[in-house]
Short mmCIF file of C-alpha atoms in Angstrom, two decimals:
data_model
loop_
_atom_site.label_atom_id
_atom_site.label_comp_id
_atom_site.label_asym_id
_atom_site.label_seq_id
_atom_site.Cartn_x
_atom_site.Cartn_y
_atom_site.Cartn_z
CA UNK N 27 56.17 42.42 86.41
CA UNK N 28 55.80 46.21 85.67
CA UNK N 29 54.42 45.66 81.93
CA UNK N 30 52.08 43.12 83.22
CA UNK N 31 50.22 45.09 85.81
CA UNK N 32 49.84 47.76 83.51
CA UNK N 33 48.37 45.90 80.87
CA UNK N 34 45.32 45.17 82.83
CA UNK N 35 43.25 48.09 83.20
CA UNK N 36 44.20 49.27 79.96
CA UNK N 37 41.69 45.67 78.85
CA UNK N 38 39.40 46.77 81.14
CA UNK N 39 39.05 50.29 80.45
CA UNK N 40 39.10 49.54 76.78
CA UNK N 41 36.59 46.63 77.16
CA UNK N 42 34.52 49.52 79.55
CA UNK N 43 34.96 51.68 76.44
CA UNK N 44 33.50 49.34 73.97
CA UNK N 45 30.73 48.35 75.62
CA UNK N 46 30.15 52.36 76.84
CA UNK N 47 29.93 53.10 72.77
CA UNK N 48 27.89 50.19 72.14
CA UNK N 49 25.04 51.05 74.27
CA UNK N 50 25.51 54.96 72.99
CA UNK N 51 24.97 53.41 69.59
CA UNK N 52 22.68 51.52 69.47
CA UNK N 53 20.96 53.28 72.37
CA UNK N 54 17.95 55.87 71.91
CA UNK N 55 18.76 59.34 71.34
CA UNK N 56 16.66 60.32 73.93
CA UNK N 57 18.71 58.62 76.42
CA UNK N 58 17.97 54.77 78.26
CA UNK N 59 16.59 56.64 80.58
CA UNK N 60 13.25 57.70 78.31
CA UNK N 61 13.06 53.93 77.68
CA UNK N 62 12.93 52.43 80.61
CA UNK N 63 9.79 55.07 81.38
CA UNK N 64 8.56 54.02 78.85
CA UNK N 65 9.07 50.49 79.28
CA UNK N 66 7.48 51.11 82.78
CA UNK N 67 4.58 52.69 80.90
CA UNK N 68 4.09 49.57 78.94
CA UNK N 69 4.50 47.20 81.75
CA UNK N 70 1.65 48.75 83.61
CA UNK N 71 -0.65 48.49 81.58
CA UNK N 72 0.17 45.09 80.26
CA UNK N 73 -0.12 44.26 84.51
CA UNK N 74 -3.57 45.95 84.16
CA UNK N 75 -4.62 44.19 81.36
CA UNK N 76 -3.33 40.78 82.97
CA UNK N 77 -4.80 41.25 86.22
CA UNK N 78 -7.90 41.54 84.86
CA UNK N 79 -7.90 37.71 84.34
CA UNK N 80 -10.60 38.11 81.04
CA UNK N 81 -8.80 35.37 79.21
CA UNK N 82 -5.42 33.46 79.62
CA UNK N 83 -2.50 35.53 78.45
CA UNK N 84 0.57 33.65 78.05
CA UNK N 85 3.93 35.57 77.50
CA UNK N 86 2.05 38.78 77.79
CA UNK N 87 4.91 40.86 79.71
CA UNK N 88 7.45 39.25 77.33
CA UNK N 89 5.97 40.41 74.18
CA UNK N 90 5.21 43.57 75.75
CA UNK N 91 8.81 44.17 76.99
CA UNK N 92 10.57 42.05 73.38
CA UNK N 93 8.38 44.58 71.18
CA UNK N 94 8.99 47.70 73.06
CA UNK N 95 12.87 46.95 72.89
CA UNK N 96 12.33 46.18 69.26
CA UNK N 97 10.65 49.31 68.19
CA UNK N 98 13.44 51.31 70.02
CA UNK N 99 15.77 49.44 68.42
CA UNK N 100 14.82 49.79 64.82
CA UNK N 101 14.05 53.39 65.49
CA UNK N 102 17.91 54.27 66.55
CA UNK N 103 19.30 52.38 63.23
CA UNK N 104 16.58 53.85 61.04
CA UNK N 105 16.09 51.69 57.88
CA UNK N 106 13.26 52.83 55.60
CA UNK N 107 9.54 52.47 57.69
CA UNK N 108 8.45 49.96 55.33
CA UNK N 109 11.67 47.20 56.49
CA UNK N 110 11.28 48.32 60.24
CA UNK N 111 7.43 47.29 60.32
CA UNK N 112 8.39 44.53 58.26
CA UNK N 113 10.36 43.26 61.12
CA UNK N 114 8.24 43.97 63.68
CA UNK N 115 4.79 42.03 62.32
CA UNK N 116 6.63 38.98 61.44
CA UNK N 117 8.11 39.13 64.59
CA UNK N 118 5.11 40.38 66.70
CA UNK N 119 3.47 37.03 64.52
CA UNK N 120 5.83 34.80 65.62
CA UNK N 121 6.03 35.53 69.19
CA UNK N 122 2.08 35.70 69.36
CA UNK N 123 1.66 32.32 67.98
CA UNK N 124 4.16 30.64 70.07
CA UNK N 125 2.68 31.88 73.18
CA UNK N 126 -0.98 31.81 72.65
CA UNK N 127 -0.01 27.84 70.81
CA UNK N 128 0.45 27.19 74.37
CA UNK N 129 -3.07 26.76 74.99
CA UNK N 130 -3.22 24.04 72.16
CA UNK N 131 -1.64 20.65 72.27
CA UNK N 132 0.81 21.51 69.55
CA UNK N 133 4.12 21.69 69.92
CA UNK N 134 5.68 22.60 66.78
CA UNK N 135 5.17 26.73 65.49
CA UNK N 136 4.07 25.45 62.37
CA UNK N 137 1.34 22.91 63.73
CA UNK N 138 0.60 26.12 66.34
CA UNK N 139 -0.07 28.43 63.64
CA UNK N 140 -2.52 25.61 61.78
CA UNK N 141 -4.42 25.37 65.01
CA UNK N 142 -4.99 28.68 65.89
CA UNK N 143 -5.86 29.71 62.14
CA UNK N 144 -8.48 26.85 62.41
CA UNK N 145 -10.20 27.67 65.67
CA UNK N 146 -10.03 31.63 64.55
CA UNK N 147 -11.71 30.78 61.51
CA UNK N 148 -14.19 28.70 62.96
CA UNK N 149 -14.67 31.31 65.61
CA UNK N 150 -15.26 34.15 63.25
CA UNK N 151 -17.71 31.76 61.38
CA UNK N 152 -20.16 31.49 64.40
CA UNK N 153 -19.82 35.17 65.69
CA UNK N 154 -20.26 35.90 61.85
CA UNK N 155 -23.54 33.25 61.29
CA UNK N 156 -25.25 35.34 64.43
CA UNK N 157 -23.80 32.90 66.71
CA UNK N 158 -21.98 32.52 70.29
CA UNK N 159 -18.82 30.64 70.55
CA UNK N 160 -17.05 29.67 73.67
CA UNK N 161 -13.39 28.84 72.51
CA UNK N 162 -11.37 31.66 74.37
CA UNK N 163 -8.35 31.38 71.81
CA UNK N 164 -8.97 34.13 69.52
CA UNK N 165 -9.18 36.39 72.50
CA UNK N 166 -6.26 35.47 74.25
CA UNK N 167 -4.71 35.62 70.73
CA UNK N 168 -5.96 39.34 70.08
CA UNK N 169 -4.79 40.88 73.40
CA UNK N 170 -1.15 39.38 72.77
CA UNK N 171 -1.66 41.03 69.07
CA UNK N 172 -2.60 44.24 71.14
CA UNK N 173 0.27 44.22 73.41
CA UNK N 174 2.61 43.50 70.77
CA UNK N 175 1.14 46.91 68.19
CA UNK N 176 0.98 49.08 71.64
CA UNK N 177 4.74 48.16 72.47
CA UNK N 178 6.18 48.13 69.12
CA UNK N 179 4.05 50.57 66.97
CA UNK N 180 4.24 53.32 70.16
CA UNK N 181 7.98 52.80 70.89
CA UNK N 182 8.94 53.08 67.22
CA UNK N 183 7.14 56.39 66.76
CA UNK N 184 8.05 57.59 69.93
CA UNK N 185 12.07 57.59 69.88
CA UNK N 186 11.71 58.31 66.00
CA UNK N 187 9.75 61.22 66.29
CA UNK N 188 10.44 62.48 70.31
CA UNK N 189 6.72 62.25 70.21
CA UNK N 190 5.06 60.53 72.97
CA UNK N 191 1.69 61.16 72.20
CA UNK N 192 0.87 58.29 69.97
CA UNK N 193 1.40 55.72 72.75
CA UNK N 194 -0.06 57.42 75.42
CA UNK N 195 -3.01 57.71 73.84
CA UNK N 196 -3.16 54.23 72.46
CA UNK N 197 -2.16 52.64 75.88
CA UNK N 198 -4.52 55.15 77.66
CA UNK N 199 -7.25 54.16 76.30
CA UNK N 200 -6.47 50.14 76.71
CA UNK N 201 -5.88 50.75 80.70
CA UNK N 202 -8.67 52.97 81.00
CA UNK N 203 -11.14 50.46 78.72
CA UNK N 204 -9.66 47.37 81.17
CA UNK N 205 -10.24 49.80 84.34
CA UNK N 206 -13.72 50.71 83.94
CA UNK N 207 -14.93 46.84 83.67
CA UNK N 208 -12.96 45.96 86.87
CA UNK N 209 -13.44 46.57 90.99
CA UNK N 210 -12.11 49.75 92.44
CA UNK N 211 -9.36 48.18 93.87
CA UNK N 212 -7.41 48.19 90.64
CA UNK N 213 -8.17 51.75 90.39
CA UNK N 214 -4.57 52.78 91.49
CA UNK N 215 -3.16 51.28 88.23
CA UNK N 216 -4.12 54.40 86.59
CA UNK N 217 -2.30 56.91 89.01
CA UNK N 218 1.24 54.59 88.02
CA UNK N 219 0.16 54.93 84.50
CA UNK N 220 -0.55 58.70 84.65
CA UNK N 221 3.19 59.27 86.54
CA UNK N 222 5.05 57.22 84.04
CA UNK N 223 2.74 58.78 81.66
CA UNK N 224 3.86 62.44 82.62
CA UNK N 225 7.52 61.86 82.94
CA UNK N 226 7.59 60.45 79.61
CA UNK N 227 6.27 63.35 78.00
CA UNK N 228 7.74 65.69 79.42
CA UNK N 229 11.32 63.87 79.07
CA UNK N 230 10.33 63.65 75.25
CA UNK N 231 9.65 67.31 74.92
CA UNK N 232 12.34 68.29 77.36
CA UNK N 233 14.85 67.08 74.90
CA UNK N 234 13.51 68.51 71.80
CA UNK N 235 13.61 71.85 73.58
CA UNK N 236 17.17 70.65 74.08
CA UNK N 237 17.79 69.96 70.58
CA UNK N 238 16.62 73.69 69.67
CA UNK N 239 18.79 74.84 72.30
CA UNK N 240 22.03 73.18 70.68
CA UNK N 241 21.08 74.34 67.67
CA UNK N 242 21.41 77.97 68.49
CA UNK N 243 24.48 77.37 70.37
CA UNK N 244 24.06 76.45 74.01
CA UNK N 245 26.21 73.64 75.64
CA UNK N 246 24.53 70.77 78.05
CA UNK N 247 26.80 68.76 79.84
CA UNK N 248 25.80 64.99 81.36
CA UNK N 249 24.74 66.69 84.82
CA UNK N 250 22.47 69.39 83.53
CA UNK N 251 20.82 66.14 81.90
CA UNK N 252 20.78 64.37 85.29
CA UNK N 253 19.44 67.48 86.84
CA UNK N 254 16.50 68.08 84.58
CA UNK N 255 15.24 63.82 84.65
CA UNK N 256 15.63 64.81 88.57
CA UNK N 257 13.09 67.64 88.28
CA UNK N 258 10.66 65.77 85.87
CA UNK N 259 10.59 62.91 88.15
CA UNK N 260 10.29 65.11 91.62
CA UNK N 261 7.29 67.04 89.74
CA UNK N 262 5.34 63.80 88.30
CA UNK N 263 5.44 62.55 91.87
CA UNK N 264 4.04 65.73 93.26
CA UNK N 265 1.52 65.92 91.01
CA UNK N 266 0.11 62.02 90.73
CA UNK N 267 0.26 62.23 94.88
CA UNK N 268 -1.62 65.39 94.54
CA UNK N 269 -4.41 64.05 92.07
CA UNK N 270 -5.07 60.86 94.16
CA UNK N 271 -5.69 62.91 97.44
CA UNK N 272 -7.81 65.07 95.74
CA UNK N 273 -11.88 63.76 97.06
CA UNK N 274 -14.25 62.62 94.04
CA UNK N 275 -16.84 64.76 93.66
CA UNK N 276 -19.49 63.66 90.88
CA UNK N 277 -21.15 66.66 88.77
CA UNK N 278 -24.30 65.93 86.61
CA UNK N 279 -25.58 68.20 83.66
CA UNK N 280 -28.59 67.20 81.98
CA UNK N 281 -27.04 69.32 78.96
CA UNK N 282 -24.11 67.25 79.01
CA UNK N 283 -25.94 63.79 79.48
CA UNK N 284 -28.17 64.19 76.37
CA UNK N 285 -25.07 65.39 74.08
CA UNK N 286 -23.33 62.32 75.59
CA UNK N 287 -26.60 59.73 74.75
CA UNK N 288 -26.65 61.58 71.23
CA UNK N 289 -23.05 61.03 70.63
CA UNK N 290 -23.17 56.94 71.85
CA UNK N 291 -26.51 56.35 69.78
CA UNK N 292 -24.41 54.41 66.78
CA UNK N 293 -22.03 52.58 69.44
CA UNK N 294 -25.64 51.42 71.14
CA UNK N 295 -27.09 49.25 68.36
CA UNK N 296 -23.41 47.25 68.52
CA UNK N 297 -23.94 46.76 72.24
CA UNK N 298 -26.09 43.47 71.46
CA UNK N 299 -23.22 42.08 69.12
CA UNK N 300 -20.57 42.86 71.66
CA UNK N 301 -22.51 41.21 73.98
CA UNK N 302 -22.48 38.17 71.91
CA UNK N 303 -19.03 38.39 70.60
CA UNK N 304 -17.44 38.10 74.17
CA UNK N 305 -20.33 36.38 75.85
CA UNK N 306 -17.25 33.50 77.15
CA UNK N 307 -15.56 36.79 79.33
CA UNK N 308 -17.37 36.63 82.48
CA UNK N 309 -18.01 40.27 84.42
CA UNK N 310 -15.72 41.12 87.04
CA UNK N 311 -18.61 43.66 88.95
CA UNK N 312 -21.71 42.62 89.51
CA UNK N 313 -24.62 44.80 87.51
CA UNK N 314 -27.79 45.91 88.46
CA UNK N 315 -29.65 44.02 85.87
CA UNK N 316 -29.05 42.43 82.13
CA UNK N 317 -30.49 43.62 78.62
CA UNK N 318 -30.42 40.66 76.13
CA UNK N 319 -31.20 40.52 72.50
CA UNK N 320 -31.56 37.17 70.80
CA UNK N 321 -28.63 35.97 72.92
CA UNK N 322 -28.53 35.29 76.21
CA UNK N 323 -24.96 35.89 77.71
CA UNK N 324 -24.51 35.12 81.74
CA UNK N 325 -21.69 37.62 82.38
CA UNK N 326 -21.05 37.82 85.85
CA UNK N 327 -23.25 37.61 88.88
CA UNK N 328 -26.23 40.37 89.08
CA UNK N 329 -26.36 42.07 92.48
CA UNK N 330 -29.21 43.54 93.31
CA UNK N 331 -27.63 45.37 96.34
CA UNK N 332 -31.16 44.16 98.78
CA UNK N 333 -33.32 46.90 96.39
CA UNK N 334 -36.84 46.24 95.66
CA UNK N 335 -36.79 45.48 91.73
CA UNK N 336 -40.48 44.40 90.84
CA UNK N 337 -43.55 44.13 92.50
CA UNK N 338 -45.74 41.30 91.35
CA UNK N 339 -49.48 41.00 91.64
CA UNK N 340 -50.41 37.29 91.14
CA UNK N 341 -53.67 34.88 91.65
CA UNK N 342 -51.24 31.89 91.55
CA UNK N 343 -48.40 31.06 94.27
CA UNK N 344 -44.75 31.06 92.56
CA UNK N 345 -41.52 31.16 93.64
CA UNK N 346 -39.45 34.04 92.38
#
């Protein structure tokens, strides 16, 4: 009776044990709690780039979250670069195919990846010719590809490196280039990607100030650790709540404007291909007007906002 009621918590403690040193293992140096910021990080901006509602994304939060894991993963057992990249494009190619197969009819990966390498190549072959195409497939197909390099590529490099810089400028500029060709109202996005943004940095740097620290001979324990995520987190709040309350106030420098049209001049002679190239994306704010080329895209309504645009002096009676 004695022996047997003893022998229980000693399985549980040791089971506790095991699975404590497993996640310390095979966990990130810089502590789950970096990853699931960064996860958070991910997530937001994969949310951004679903809500926008350009093109279907199926599976988009899964590869996001699957290659974020992944490239944490890989990073904490550290084979060469070459085998951990390996891994994560076949993988990143698998997942991608079985989720944007899902707008085909196939069934099988293998009659998935024959479809999609069809209607890719066929796409490319119109946009290429000076064409339009309307198949939405190859899009869907290369914001999955884009979710899966942001997670994987920017989660490697970040818990490999303690350098978070990569991602948030890779991400950054996906949330920002989603943001800026949606309403207002998804304008908050940004503020939950800036305070995920800021406590992931500054948990990255915080412990490579740590790992100077140790090296000269100072001690941490696990509550000094608790204490300093506290701070971090406290602070990002502060400032994100700070930065939203703050009124927009719009400056204009003629200086500034003609450096910034003499900078864009190269991107503007593409704007007629890009035009073309996504002409099946439909415009989630209305515009003021359209400039065409040779193509004629009809991206989103035109609102006119009740302003006089043209004044027409005519012999004839026509309806405009």
């Amino acid at each position: 009776m004695i022996n047997h009621s003893i022998e229980k918590p000693i399985k549980k403690d040791g089971f506790t044990n095991n699975l404590s040193r497993l996640f310390t293992k095979f966990g990130p140096k810089q502590g789950w709690a970096t990853f699931l910021i960064l996860l958070g990080l991910m997530l937001t901006t994969g949310y951004s780039l679903r809500e926008g509602t350009w093109v279907p994304t199926p599976g988009l939060i899964i590869i996001i979250f699957c290659s974020t894991t992944l490239g944490m993963f890989l990073s904490r057992i550290s084979p060469h670069w070459v085998i951990s990249h390996t891994i994560g494009i076949l993988t990143g190619v698998i997942l991608c195919i079985h989720f944007a197969g899902t707008l085909t009819e196939e069934v099988l990966l293998i009659e998935k990846a024959y479809e999609i390498s069809y209607r890719v190549d066929e796409w490319y072959s119109k946009i290429n010719q000076g064409g339009m195409s309307q198949d939405i497939l190859p899009l869907s197909l290369a914001i999955l590809a884009l979710g899966w390099i942001m997670g994987f590529f920017g989660s490697w490099c970040t818990f490999k490196f303690s350098n978070a810089w990569l991602i948030l400028l890779i991400a950054g500029i996906a949330i920002l280039t989603n943001l800026s060709f949606l309403p207002e109202k998804f304008n908050n996005r940004f503020f939950i990607f800036m305070l995920f943004g800021l406590m992931l940095l500054s948990q990255t740097q915080l412990f490579n100030k740590k790992k100077q620290w140790i090296s000269s001979g100072y001690y941490f324990n696990k509550a000094s650790g608790n204490l300093g995520l506290g701070i971090i987190c406290v602070t990002a709040i502060l400032i994100v709540l700070a930065s939203s309350s703050l009124p927009l106030k719009v400056f204009t420098n003629n200086n500034i404007v003609k450096v910034w049209n003499l900078g864009r001049t190269p991107l503007a002679s593409l704007e007629q291909d890009f035009s073309r190239i996504f002409s099946v994306i439909d415009s989630k704010i209305g515009g003021g007007g359209r400039f065409f080329g040779d193509t004629l895209p009809f991206q989103g309504k035109i609102a006119f906002q009740n302003k006089r645009v043209a004044t027409v002096k005519s012999e004839d009676q026509s309806y405009w």
